[in-house]
Coordinates of C-alpha atoms and ligand atoms in Angstrom, one line a residue:
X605 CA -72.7 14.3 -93.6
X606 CA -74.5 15.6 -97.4
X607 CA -75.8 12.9 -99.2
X608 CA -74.6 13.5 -102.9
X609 CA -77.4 13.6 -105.8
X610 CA -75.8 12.0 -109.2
X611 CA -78.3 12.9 -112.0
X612 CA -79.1 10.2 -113.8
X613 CA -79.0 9.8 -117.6
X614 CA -81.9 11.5 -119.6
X615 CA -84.7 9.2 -120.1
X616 CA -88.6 7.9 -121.1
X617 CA -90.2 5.6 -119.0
X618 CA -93.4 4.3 -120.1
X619 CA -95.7 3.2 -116.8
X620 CA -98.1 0.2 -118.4
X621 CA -101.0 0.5 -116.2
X622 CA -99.9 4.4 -115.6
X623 CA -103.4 5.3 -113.7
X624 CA -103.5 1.9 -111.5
X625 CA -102.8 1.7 -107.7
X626 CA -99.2 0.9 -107.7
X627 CA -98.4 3.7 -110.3
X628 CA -100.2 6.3 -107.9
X629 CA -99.3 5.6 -104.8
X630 CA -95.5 4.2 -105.3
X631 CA -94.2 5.1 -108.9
X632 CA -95.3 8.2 -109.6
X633 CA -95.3 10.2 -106.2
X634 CA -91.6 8.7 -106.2
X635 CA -90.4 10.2 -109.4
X636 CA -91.9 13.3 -108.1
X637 CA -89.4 13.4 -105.1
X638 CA -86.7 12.2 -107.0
X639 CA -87.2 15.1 -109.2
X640 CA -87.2 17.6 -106.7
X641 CA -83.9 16.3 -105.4
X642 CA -82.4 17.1 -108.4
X643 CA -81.7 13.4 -109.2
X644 CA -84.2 13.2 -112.1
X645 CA -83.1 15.2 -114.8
X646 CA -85.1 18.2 -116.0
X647 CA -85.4 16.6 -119.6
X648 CA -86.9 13.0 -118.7
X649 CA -90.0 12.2 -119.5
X650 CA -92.7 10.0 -118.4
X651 CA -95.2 8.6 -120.2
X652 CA -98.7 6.9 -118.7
X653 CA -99.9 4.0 -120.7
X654 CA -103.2 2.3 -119.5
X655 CA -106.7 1.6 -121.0
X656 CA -108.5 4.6 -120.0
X657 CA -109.2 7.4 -122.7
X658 CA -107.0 10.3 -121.5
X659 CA -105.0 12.9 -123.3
X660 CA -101.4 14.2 -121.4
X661 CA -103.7 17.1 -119.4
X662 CA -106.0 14.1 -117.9
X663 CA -103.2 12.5 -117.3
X664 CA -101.4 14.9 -115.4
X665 CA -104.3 15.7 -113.2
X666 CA -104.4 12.3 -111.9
X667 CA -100.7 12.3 -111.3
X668 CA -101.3 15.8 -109.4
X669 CA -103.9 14.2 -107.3
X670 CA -101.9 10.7 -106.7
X671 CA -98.7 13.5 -105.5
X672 CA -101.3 15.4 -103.3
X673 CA -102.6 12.5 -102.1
X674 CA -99.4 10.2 -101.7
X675 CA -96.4 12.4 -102.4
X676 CA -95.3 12.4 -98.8
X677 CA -92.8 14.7 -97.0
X678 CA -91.3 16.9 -99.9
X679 CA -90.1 21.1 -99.3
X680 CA -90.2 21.1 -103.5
X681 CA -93.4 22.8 -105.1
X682 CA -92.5 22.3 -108.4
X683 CA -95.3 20.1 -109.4
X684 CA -96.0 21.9 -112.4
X685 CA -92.3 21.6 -113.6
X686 CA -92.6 17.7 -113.1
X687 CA -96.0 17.3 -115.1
X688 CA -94.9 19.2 -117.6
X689 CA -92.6 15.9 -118.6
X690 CA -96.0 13.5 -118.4
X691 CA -97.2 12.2 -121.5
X692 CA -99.9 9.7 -122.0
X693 CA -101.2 7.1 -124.8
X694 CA -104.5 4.8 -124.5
X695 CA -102.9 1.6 -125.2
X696 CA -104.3 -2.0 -125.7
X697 CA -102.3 -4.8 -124.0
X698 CA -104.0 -7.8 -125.9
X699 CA -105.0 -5.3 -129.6
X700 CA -103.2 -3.0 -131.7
X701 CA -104.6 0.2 -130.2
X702 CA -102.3 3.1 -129.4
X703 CA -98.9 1.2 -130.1
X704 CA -97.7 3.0 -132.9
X705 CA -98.5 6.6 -131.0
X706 CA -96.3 4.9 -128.1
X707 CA -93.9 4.7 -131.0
X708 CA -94.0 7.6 -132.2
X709 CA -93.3 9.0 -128.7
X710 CA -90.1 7.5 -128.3
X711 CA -87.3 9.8 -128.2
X712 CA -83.6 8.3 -129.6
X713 CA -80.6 9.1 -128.0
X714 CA -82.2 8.7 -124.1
X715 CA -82.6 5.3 -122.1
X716 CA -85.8 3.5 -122.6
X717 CA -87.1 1.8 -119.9
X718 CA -91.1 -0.1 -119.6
X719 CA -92.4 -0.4 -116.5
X720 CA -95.1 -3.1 -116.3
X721 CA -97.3 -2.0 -113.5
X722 CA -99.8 -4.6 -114.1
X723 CA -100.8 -7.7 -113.6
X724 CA -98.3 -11.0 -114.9
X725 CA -101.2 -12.2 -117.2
X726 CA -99.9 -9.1 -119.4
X727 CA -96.4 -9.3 -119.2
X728 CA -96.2 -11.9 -122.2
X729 CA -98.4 -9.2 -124.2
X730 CA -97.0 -6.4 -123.8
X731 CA -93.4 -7.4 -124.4
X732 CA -94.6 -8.5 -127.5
X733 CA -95.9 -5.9 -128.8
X734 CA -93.0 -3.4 -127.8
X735 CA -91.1 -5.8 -130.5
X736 CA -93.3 -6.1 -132.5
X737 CA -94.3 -2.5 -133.0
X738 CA -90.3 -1.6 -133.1
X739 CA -90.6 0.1 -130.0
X740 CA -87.9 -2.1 -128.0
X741 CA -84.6 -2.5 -128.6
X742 CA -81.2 -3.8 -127.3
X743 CA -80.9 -1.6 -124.6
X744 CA -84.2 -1.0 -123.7
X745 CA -85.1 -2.1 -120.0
X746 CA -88.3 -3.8 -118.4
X747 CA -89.2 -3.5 -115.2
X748 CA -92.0 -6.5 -113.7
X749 CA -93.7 -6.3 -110.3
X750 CA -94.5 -9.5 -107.8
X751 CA -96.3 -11.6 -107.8
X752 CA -93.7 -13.0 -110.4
X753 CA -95.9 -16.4 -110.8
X754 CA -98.2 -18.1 -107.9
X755 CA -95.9 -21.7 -108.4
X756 CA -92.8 -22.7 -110.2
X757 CA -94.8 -23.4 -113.7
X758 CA -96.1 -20.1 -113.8
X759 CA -93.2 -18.4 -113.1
X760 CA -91.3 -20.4 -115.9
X761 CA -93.9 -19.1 -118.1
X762 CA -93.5 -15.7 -116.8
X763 CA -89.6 -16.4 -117.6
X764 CA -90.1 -17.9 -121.0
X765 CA -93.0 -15.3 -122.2
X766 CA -90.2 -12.6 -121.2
X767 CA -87.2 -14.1 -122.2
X768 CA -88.7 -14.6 -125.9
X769 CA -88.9 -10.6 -125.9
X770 CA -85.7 -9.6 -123.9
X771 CA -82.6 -11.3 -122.8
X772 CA -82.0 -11.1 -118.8
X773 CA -80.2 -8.2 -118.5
X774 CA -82.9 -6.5 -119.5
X775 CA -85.0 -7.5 -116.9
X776 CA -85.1 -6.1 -113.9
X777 CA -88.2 -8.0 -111.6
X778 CA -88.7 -5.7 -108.3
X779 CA -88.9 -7.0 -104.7
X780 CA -89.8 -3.5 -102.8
X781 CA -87.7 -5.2 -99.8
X782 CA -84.8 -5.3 -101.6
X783 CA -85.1 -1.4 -102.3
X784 CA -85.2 -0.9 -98.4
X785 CA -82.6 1.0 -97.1
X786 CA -81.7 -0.7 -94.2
X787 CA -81.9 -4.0 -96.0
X788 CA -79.6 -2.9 -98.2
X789 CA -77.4 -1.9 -95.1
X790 CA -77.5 -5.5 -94.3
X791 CA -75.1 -6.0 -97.1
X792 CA -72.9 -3.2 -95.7
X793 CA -72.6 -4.2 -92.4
X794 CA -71.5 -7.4 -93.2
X795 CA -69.4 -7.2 -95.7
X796 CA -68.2 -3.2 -94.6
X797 CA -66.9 -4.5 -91.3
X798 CA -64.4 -6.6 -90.0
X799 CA -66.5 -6.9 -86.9
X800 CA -69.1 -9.5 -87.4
X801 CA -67.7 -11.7 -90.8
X802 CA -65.2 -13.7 -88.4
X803 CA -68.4 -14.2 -86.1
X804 CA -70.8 -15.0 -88.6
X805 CA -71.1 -18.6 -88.9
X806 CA -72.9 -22.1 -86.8
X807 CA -70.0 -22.2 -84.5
X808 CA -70.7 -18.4 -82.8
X809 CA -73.9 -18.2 -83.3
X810 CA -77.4 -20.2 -81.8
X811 CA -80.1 -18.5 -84.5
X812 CA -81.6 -16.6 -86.3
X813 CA -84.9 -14.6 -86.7
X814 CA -86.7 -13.0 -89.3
X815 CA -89.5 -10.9 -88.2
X816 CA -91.9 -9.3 -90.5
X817 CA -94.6 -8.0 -88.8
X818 CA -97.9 -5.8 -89.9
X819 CA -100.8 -4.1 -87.8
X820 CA -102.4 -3.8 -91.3
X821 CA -105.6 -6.3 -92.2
X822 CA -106.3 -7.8 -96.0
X823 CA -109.4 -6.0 -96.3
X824 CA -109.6 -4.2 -99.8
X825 CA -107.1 -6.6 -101.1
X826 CA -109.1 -9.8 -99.9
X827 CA -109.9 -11.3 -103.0
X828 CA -106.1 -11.7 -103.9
X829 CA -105.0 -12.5 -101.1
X830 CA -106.8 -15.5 -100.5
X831 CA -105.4 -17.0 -103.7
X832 CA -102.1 -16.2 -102.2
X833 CA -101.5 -16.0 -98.6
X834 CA -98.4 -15.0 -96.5
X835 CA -96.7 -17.9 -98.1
X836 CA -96.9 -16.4 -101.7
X837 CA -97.0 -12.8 -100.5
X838 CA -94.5 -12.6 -98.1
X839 CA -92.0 -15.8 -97.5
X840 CA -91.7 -16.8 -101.3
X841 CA -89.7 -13.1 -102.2
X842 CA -89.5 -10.6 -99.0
X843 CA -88.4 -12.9 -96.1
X844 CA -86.2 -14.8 -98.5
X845 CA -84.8 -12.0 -100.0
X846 CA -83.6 -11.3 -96.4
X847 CA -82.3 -14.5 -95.7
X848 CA -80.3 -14.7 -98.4
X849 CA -78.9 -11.5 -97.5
X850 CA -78.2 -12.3 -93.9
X851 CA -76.7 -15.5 -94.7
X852 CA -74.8 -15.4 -98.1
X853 CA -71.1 -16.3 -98.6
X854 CA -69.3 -12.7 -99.1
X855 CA -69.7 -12.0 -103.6
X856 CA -65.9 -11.1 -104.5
X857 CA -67.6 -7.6 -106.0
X858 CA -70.8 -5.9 -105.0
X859 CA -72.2 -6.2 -108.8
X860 CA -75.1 -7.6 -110.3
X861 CA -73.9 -11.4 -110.5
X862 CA -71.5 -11.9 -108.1
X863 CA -74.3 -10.9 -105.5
X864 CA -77.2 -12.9 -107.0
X865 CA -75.3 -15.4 -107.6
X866 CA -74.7 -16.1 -103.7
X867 CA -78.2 -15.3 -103.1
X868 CA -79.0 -18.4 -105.5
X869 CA -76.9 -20.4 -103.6
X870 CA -78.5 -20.0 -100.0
X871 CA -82.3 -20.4 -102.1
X872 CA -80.7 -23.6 -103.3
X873 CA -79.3 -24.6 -99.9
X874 CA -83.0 -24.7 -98.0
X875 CA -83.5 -28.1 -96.7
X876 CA -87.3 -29.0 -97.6
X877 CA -89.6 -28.6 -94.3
X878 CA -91.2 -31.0 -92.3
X879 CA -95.2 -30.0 -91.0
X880 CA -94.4 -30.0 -87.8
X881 CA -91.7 -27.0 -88.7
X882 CA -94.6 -24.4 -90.0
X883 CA -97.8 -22.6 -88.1
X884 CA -100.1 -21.1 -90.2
X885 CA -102.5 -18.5 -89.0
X886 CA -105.4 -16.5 -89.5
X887 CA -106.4 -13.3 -87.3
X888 CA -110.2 -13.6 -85.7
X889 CA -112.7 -11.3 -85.4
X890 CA -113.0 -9.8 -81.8
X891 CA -116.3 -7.2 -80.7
X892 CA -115.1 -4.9 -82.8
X893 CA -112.7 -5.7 -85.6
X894 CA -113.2 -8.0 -88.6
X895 CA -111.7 -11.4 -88.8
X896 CA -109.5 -12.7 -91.8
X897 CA -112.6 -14.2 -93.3
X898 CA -114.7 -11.9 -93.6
X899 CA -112.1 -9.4 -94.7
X900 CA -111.3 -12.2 -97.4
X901 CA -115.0 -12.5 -97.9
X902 CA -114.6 -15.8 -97.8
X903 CA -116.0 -17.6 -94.6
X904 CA -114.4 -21.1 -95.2
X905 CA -111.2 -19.8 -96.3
X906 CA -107.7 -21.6 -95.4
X907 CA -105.7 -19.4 -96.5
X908 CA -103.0 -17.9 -93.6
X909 CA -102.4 -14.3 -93.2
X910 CA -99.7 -15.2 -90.3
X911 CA -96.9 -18.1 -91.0
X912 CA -93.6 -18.7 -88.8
X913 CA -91.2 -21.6 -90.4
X914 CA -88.0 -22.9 -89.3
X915 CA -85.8 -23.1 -92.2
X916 CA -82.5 -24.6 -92.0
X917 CA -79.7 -24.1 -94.5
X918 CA -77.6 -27.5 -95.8
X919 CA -74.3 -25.8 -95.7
X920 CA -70.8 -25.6 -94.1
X921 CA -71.2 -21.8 -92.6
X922 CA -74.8 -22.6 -91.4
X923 CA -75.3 -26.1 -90.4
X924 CA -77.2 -27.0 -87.5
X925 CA -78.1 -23.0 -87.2
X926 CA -81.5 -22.3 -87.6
X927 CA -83.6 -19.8 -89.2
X928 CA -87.3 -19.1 -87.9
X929 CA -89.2 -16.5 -90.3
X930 CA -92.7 -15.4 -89.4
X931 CA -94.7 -12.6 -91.0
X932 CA -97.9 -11.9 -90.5
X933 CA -101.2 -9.2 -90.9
X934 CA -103.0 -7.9 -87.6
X935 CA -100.0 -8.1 -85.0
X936 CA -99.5 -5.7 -82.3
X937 CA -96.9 -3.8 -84.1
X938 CA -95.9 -2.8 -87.2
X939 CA -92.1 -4.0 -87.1
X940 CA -89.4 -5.8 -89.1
X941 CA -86.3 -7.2 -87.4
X942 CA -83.7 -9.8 -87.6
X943 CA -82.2 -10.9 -84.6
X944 CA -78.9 -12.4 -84.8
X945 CA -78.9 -14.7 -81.6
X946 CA -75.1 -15.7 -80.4
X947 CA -74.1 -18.6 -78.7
X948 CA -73.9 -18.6 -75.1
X949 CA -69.9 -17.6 -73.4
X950 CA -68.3 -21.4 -73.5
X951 CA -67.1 -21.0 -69.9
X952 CA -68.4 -18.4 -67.3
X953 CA -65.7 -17.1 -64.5
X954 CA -68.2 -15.2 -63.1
X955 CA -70.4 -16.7 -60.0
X956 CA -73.8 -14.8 -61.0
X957 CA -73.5 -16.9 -64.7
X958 CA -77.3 -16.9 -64.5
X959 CA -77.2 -13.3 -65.4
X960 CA -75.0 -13.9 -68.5
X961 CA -76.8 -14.0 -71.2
X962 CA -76.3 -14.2 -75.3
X963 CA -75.1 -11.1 -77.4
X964 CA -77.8 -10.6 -79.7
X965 CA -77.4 -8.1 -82.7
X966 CA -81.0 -7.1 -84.0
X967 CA -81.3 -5.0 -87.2
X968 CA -84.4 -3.2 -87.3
X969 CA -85.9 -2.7 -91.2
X970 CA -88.6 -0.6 -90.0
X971 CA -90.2 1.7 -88.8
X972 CA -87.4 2.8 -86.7
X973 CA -84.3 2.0 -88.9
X974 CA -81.3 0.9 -86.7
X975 CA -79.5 -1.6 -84.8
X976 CA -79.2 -2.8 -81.3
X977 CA -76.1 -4.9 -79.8
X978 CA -77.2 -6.4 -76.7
X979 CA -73.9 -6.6 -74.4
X980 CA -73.1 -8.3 -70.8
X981 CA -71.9 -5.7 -68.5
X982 CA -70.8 -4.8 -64.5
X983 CA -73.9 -3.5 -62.7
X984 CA -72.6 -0.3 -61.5
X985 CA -72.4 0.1 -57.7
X986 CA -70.5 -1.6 -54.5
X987 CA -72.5 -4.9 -54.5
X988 CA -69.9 -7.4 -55.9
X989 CA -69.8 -8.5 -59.7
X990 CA -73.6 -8.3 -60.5
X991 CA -74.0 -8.7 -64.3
X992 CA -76.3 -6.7 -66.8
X993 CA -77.8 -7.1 -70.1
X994 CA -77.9 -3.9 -72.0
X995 CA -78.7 -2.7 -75.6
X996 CA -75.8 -0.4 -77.1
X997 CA -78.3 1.4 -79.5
X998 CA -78.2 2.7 -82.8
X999 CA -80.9 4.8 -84.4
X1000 CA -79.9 5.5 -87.6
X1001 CA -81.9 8.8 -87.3
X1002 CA -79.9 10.3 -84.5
X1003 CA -76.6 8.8 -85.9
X1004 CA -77.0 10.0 -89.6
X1005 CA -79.2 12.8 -88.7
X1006 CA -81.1 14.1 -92.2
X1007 CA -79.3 11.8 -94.5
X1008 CA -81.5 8.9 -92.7
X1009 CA -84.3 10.1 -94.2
X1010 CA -84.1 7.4 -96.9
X1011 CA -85.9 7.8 -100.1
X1012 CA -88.7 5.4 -100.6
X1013 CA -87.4 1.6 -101.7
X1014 CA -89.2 2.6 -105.2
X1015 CA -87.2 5.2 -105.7
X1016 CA -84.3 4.1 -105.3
X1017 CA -84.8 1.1 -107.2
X1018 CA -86.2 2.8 -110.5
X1019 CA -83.1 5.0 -110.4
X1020 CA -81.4 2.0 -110.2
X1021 CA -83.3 0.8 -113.7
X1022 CA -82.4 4.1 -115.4
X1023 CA -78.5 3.3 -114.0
X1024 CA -78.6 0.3 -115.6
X1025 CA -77.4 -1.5 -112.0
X1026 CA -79.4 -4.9 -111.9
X1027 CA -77.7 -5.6 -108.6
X1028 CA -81.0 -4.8 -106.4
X1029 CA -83.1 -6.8 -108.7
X1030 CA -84.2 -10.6 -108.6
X1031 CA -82.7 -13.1 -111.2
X1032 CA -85.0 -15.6 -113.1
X1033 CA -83.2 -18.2 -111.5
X1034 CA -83.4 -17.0 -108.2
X1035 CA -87.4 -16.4 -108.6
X1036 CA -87.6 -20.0 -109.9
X1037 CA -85.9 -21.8 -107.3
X1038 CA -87.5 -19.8 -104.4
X1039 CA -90.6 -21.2 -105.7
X1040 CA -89.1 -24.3 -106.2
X1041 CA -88.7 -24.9 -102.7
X1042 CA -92.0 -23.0 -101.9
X1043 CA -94.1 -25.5 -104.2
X1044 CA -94.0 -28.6 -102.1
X1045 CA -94.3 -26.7 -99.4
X1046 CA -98.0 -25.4 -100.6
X1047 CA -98.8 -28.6 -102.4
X1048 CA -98.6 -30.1 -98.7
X1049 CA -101.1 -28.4 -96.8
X1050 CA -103.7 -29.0 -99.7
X1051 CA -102.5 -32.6 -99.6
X1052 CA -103.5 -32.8 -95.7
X1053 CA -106.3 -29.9 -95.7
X1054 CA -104.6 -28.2 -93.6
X1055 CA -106.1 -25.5 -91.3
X1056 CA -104.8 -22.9 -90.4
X1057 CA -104.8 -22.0 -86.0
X1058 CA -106.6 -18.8 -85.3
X1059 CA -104.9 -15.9 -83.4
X1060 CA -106.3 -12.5 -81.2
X1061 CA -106.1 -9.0 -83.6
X1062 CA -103.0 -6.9 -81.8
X1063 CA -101.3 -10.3 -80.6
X1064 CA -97.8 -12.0 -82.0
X1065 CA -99.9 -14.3 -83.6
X1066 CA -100.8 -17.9 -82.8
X1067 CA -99.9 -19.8 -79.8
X1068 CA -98.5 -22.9 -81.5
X1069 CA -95.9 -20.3 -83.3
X1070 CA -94.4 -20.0 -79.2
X1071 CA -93.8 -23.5 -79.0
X1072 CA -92.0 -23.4 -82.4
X1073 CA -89.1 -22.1 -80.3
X1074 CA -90.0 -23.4 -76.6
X1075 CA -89.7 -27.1 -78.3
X1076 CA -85.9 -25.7 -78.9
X1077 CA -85.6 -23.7 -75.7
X1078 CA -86.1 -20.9 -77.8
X1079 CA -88.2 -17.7 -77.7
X1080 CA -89.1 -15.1 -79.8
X1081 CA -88.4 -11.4 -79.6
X1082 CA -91.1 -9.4 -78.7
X1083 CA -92.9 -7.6 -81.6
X1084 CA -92.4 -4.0 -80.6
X1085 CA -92.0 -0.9 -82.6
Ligands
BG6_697 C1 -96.3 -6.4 -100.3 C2 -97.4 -7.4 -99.9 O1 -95.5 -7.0 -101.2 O2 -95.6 -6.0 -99.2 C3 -98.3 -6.8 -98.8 O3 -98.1 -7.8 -101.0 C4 -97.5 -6.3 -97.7 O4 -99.2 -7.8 -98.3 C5 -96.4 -5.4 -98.2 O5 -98.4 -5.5 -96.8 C6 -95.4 -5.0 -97.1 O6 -94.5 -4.0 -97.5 P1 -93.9 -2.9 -96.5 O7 -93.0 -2.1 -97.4 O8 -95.1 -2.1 -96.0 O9 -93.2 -3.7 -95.5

């Protein structure tokens, strides 16, 4: 199998905040790698926009160093050739500084396309001024980074403050998660095979998780994190990004609205939760490692860096099936899964029918991109029908050999941008209503003070997150790579 490498259309993207932490390690190495597969063309340009007083050269040392530093696995040498379309301007966000150079820059005849690698506090701003200096214009695109908001009210601001600048199909507002190319497979494997659709409902099957899980810490990021917590961070876009995915009717066309529109429509189907259907956690210090609070630098912090839910969805397909999410920092693996759990065989003919157990097909998101089907089969040898659980396996790696070597989500997705496909992008209304049912959710725990339970670094988090399940008869998957 050769993957096939459509050039895109000549362009100019301008990177607002250009020399900030996203831009190196994300935006900027993944440009590099799409230009050395040939995807970027040899006539696009890029142009850094930040604060700091650089000229082009500056600028294209620090993109050198982010590529060195972050550019992962690449064969292509031809940095020089990719600098050589880096431009730079000093801008102002909130003055007049450097907006008509950024003008002036502007090519005619390419897409145009602003990526606002920067905090939301600046999204209002700077849309603004790309009208205002005549620097936008009907075509032009705008990409926005999460957070999108901390609450409903500020994302409706975030909406509005856009919305005044651009109408919504130039917006495109990035969940990395959504870039992903296994969770775009999700789509495929649902709606690509016959298989599973007919299965894919409350009568065949028991449950459903959502695993997200990170060995990383907050430390370095502490200070926004404890604002926001795996609620915000995690649950409020990423998990239900997935869920939507796993559980959304079939769109009659794989297109920018007839895909978010389902997706709205599963947000809008979440039934409100109860207390007694969330844990919240935060990882301890142990002899060696730091805790949650002091990596927060906060020592009376509540915020959680773990939270499992069960979710359930008030529709025909799903009723009575339930969802359990969890995500959480400092847990013995880094690994992302959703396990689709079947029901149980109505009627066993078989006299060892303790050894039957339920089909369960897990997708794994990362690292190790693939899918498992566990099946119920004849213990080989002479001793009498003795059943057997065991995984059919599918590593996308050894399946698809080179071609699952998957560029980066943000590549694909600013590729996407310069397509002019919103499909992998977020809707206002979908960011809305997620936080609409997030809010309450939030405004809760402050209400009661809740605390969140502690958990051991390197374990699957806390213990009250087990009898989430065991109350059901449940039990998680372990968290393994
Ligand atoms: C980000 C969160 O959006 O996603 C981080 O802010 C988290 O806290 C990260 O670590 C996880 O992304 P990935 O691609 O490593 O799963």
């Amino acid at each position: 199998m050769v993957s096939r490498v459509i050039p895109v259309d000549p362009f100019d993207l301008v990177i607002f905040g250009g020399t900030g932490d996203l831009a190196r390690r994300k935006i900027l190495p993944g440009l590099f790698r799409r230009y050395c597969s040939g995807q970027m063309p040899a006539d696009a340009r890029i142009i850094g926009a930040a604060r700091s007083d650089l000229d082009a050269d500056g600028y294209r040392q620090l993109v050198r160093d982010a590529i060195d530093e972050f550019g992962g696995k690449t064969t292509c040498n031809d940095v020089d050739a990719f600098l050589a379309n880096l431009d730079y301007v000093t801008v102002d966000a909130r003055g007049d500084q450097g907006w008509e150079e950024l003008a002036g820059k502007m090519r005619p005849g390419v897409i145009h396309a602003h990526y606002f690698s920067v905090g939301p506090g600046l999204f209002g701003d700077i849309a603004e001024r790309l009208n205002r200096f005549g620097i936008a214009h009907d075509d032009s695109r705008v990409v926005v980074e999460k957070p999108f908001g901390r609450d409903l009210a500020s994302a409706k601001e975030l909406n509005a403050s856009l919305a005044a600048q651009f109408d919504e199909s130039q917006i495109y507002r990035i969940d990395h998660y959504l870039g992903k190319e296994t969770v775009q497979n999700l789509m495929a494997l649902r709606f690509g095979n016959l298989l599973f659709e007919p299965l894919w409902n409350a009568q065949y099957i028991d449950h459903i998780q959502i695993t997200v899980a990170e060995t990383v810490g907050v430390g370095g990021r502490g200070a926004y994190y404890d604002k926001s917590g795996a609620m915000r961070d995690m649950v409020q876009n990423h998990l239900m990004q997935l869920l939507c995915l796993i559980a959304m009717e079939p769109p009659s066309k794989f297109e920018p609205d007839s895909v978010r529109d389902e997706k709205l429509k599963v947000i809008r189907a979440l039934q409100p939760l109860e207390p007694h259907e969330i844990v919240r956690g935060q990882y301890e210090a142990n002899d060696t490692q730091s805790g949650y609070r002091e990596d927060a630098e906060n020592d009376r912090s509540s915020t959680e860096s773990y939270i499992a839910l069960k979710v359930a969805l008030a529709n025909w397909r799903w009723s009575g099936v339930p969802f359990y999410l969890r995500t959480g920092k400092r847990l013995s693996a880094r690994s992302s899964e959703i396990a689709v759990v079947f029901k149980k065989m109505p009627h066993s003919i078989f006299e060892e029918s303790d050894n039957e157990q339920a089909n369960i097909l897990a997708i794994q998101l990362q690292p190790n991109e693939g899918m498992t089907l566990d099946v119920t089969i004849k213990e080989p040898g002479p001793g009498g029908m003795r059943l057997v659980h065991v995984p059919l396996d599918m590593t996308f790696a050894e399946a698809l050999g080179e071609d699952a070597d998957a560029p980066d989500a943000y590549e694909r997705l600013i590729m996407d941008v310069i397509r002019g496909n919103q499909t992998l992008f977020m809707r206002g209304d979908e960011v809305e209503a997620a936080w609409r049912w997030t809010d309450p959710i939030i405004s809760g725990w402050q209400a009661r003070n809740d605390v969140p339970k502690t958990y051991d670094i390197g374990s699957s988090g806390p213990m009250d997150a087990h009898m989430l399940l065991h109350r059901d008869g449940r039990k998680w998957r372990d968290i393994k790579q």
